[in-house]
CSV table of C-alpha atoms in Angstrom, one decimal:
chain,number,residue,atom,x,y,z
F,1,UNK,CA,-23.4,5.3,-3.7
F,2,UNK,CA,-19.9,3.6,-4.5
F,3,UNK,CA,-18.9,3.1,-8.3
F,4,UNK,CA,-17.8,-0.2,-7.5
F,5,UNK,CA,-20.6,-2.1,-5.9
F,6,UNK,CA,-19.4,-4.7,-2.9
F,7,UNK,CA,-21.3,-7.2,-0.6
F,8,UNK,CA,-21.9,-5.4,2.3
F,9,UNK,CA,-21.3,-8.7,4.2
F,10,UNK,CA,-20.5,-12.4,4.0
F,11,UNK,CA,-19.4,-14.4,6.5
F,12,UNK,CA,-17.8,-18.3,6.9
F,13,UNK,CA,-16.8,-20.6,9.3
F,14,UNK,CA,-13.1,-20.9,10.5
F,15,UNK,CA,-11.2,-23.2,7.7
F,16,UNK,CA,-13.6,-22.3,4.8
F,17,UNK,CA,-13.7,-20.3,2.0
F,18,UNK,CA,-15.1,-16.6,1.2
F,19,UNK,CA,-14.9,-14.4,-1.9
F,20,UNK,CA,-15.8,-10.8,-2.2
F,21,UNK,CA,-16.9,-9.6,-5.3
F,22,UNK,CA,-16.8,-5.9,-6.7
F,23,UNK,CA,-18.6,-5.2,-9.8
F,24,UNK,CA,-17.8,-1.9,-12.1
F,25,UNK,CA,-18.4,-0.7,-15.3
F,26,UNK,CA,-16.8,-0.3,-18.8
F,27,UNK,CA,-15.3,3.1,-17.5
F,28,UNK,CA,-13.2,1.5,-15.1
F,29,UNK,CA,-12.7,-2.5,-14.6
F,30,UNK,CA,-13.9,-2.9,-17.6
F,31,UNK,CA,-11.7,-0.8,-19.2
F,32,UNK,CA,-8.5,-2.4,-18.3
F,33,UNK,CA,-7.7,-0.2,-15.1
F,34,UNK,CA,-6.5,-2.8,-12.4
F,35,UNK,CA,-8.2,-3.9,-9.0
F,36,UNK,CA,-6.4,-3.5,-5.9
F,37,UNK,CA,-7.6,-4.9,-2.5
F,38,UNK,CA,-7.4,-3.6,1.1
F,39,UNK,CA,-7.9,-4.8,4.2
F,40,UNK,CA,-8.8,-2.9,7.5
F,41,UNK,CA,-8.8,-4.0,10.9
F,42,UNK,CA,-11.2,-1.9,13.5
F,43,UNK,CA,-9.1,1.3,14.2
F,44,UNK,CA,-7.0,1.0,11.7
F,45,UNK,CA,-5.4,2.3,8.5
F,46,UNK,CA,-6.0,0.2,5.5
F,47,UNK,CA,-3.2,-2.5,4.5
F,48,UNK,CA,-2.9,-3.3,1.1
F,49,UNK,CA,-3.9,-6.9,0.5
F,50,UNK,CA,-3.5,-7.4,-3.7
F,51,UNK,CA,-2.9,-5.2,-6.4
F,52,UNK,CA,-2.7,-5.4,-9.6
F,53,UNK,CA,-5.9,-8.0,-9.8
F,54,UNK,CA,-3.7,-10.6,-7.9
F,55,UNK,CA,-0.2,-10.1,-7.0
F,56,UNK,CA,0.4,-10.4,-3.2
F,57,UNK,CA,2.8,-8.3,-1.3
F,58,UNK,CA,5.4,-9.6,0.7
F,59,UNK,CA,4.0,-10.4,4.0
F,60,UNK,CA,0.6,-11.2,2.6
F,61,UNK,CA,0.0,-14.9,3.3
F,62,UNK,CA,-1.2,-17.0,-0.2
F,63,UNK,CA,-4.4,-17.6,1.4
F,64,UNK,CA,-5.8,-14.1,-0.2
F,65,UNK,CA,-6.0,-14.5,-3.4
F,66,UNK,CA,-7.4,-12.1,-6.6
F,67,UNK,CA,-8.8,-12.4,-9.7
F,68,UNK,CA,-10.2,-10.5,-12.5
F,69,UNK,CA,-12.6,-10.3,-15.4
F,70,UNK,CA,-14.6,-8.8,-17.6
F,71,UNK,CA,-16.2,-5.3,-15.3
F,72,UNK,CA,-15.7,-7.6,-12.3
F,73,UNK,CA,-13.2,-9.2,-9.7
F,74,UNK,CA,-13.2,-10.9,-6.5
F,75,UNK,CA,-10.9,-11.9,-3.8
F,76,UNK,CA,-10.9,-15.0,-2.4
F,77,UNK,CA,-10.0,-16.4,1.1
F,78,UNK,CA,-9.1,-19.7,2.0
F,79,UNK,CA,-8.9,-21.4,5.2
F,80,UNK,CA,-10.2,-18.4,7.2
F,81,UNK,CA,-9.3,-17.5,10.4
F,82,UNK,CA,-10.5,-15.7,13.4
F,83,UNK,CA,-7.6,-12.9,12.6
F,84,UNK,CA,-9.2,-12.0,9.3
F,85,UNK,CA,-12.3,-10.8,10.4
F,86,UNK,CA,-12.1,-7.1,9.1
F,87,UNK,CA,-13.5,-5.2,6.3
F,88,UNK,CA,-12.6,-5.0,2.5
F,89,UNK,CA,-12.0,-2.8,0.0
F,90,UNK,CA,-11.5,-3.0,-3.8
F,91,UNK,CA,-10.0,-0.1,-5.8
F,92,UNK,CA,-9.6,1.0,-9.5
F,93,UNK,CA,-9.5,4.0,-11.8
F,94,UNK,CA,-12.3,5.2,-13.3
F,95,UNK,CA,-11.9,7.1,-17.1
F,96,UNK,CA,-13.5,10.3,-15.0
F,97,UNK,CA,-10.2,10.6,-14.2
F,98,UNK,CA,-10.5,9.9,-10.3
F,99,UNK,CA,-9.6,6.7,-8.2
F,100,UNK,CA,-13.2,4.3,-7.0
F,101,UNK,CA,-13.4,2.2,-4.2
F,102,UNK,CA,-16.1,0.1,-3.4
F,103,UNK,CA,-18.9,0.6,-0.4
F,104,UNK,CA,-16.3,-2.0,1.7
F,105,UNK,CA,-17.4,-5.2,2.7
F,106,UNK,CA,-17.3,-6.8,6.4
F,107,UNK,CA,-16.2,-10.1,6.8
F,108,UNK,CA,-17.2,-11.7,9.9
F,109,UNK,CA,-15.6,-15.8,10.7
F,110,UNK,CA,-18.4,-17.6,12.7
X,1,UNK,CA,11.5,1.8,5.5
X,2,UNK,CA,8.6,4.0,3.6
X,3,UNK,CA,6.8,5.9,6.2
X,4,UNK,CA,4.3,8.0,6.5
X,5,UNK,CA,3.3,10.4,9.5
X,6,UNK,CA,0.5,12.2,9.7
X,7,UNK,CA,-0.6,15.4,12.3
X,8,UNK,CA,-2.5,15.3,14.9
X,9,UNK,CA,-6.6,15.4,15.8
X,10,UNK,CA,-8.2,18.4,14.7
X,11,UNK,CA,-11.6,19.7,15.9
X,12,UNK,CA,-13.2,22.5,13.8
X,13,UNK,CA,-16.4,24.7,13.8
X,14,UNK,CA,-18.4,24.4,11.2
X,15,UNK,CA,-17.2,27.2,8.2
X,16,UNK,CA,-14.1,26.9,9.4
X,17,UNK,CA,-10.4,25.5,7.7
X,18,UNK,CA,-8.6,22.5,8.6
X,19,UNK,CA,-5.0,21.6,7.1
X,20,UNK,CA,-3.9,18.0,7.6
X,21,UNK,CA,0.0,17.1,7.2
X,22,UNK,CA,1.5,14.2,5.8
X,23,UNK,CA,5.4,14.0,6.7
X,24,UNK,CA,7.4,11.0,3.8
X,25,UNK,CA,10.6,9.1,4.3
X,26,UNK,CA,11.9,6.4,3.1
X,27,UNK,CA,11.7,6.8,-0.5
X,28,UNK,CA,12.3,9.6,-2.7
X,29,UNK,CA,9.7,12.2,-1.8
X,30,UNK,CA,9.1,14.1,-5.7
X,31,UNK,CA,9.7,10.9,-7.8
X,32,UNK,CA,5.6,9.4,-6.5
X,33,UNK,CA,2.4,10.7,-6.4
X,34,UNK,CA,0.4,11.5,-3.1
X,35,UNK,CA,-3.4,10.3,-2.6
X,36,UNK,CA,-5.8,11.9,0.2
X,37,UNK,CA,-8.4,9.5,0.9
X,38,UNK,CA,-11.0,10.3,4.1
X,39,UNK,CA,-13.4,7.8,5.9
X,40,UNK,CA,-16.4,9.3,7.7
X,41,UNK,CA,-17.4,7.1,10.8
X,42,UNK,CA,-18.5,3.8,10.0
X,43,UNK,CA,-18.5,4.4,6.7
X,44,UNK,CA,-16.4,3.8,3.5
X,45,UNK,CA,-13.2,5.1,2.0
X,46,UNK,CA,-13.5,8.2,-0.6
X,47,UNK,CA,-10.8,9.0,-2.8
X,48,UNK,CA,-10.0,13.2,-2.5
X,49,UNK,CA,-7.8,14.1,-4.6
X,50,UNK,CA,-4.3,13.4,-5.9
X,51,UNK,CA,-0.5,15.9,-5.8
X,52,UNK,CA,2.1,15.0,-7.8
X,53,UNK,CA,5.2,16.4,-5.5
X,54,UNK,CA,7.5,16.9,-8.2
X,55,UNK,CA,5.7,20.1,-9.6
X,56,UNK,CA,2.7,20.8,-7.5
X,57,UNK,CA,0.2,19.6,-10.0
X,58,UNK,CA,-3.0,18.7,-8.5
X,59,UNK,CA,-6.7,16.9,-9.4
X,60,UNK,CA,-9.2,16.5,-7.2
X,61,UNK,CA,-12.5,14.5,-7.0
X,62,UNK,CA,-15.6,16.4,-8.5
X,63,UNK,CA,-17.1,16.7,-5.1
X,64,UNK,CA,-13.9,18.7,-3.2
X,65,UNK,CA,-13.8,21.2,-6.3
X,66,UNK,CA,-13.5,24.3,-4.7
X,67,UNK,CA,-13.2,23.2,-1.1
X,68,UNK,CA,-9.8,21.3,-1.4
X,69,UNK,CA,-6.1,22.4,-1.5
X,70,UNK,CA,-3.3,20.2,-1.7
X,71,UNK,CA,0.1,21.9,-1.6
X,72,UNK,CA,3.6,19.9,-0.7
X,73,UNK,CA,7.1,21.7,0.9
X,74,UNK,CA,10.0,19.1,-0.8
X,75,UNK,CA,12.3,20.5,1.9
X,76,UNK,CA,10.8,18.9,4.8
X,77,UNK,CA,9.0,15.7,2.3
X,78,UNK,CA,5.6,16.7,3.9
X,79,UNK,CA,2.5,17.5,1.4
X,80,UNK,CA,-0.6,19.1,3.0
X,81,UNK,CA,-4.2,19.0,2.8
X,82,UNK,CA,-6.8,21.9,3.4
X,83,UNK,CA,-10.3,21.6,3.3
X,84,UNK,CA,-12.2,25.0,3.4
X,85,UNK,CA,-16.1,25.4,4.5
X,86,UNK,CA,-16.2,22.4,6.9
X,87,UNK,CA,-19.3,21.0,8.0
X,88,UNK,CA,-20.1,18.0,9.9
X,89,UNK,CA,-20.5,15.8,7.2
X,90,UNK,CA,-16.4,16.2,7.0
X,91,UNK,CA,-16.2,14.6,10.2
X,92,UNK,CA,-13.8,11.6,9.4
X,93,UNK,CA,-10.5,10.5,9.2
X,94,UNK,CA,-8.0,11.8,6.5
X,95,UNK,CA,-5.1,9.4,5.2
X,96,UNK,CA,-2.5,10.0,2.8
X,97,UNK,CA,-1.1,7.2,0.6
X,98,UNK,CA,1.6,7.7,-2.2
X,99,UNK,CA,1.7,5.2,-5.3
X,100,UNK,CA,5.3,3.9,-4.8
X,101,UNK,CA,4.9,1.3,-7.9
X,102,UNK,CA,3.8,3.6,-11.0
X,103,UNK,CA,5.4,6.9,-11.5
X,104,UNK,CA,1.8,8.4,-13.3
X,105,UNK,CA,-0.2,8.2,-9.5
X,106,UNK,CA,-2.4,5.5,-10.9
X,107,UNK,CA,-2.2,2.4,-8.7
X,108,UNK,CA,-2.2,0.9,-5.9
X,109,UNK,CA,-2.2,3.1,-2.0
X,110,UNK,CA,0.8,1.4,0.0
X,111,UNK,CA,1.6,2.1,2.5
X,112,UNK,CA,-1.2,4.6,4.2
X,113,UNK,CA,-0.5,7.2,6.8
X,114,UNK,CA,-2.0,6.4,10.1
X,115,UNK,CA,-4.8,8.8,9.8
X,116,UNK,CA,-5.8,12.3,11.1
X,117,UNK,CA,-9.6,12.1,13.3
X,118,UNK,CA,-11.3,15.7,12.0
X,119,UNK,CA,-14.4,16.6,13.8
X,120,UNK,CA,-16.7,19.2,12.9
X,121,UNK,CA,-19.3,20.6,15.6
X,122,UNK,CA,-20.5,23.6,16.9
């Protein structure tokens, strides 16, 4: 059981648009801690896709996109593409003192 | 560039110890914190425990309390993980990350070692 809670799966057609949400709690998103976003292709290591709710690092086309509020945030995909078929992960801190991710959700382009 | 190079596959019987390296370049080893973060087969990512480099200083999630050593040698840049009493539910793949942005560990994993495969079976 994740602290952050994720879709385990959503799915869209080449050229549309996704967004994954991850939902916390007042100890963590809630409480101001920022959400950072991964993204892992099968076999791989995790790449870091946003952090700090929505900055992009360099390399990370403006097609990702992240946003923030309240206990929540999402990340949003636009004009999807084969290539980013993978799964997702948010991150935060938690006032337990500890890092959270969410369960991960897969992202499959029909 | 930041790198990060982690040892090799490790296969374990269960009680037994495995200790996972995690070699740094590219950026100034004691000044960032080091994250361990493991991924058991088709599952999700779990946060481990934290070292801060500069002094040793450790925290570790509540559920590797007492199982889980993190130590670092600044000659060689490398910090270590050891987890003690293995069983197969350890089976999975162990990454280090360091938070290169914030100087207190809290933020952001970038970039991520390539990831050590531990498997535990009799």
């Amino acid at each position: 059981q994740s602290v952050l809670t994720q879709p385990p799966s959503v799915s869209g057609a080449p050229g549309q648009r996704v967004t994954i949400s991850c939902t916390g709690s007042s100890s963590n998103i809630g409480a101001g801690y920022d959400v950072h976003w991964y993204q892992q292709l099968p076999g791989t290591a995790p790449k870091l896709l946003i952090y700090g709710n929505s900055n992009r690092p360099s390399g990370v086309p403006d097609r990702f996109s992240g946003s923030k509020s309240g206990t929540s945030a999402s990340l949003a995909i636009t004009g999807l593409q084969a290539e980013d078929e993978a799964d997702y992960y948010c991150q935060s801190y938690d006032s337990s003192l500890s890092t959270v991710f969410g369960g991960g959700t897969k992202l499959t382009v029909l | 560039q930041v790198q990060l190079v982690q040892s090799g596959a490790e296969v374990k019987k269960p009680g037994a110890s495995v200790k996972v390296s995690c070699k740094a370049s590219g950026y100034t080893f004691t000044s960032y914190y080091m994250h361990w973060v493991r991924q058991a087969p088709g599952q999700g990512l779990e946060w481990m425990g934290i070292i801060n480099p500069s002094g040793g200083s450790t925290s570790y999630a509540q559920k590797f309390q007492g199982r889980v050593t993190m130590t670092r040698d600044t000659s060689t840049s490398t910090v270590y993980m050891e987890l003690s009493s293995l069983r197969s539910e350890d089976t999975a793949v162990y990454y280090c990350a360091p938070t290169l942005r914030v100087i207190d560990g809290v933020g952001e994993f970038d970039p991520w070692g390539q990831g050590t495969l531990v498997t535990v079976s009799s």
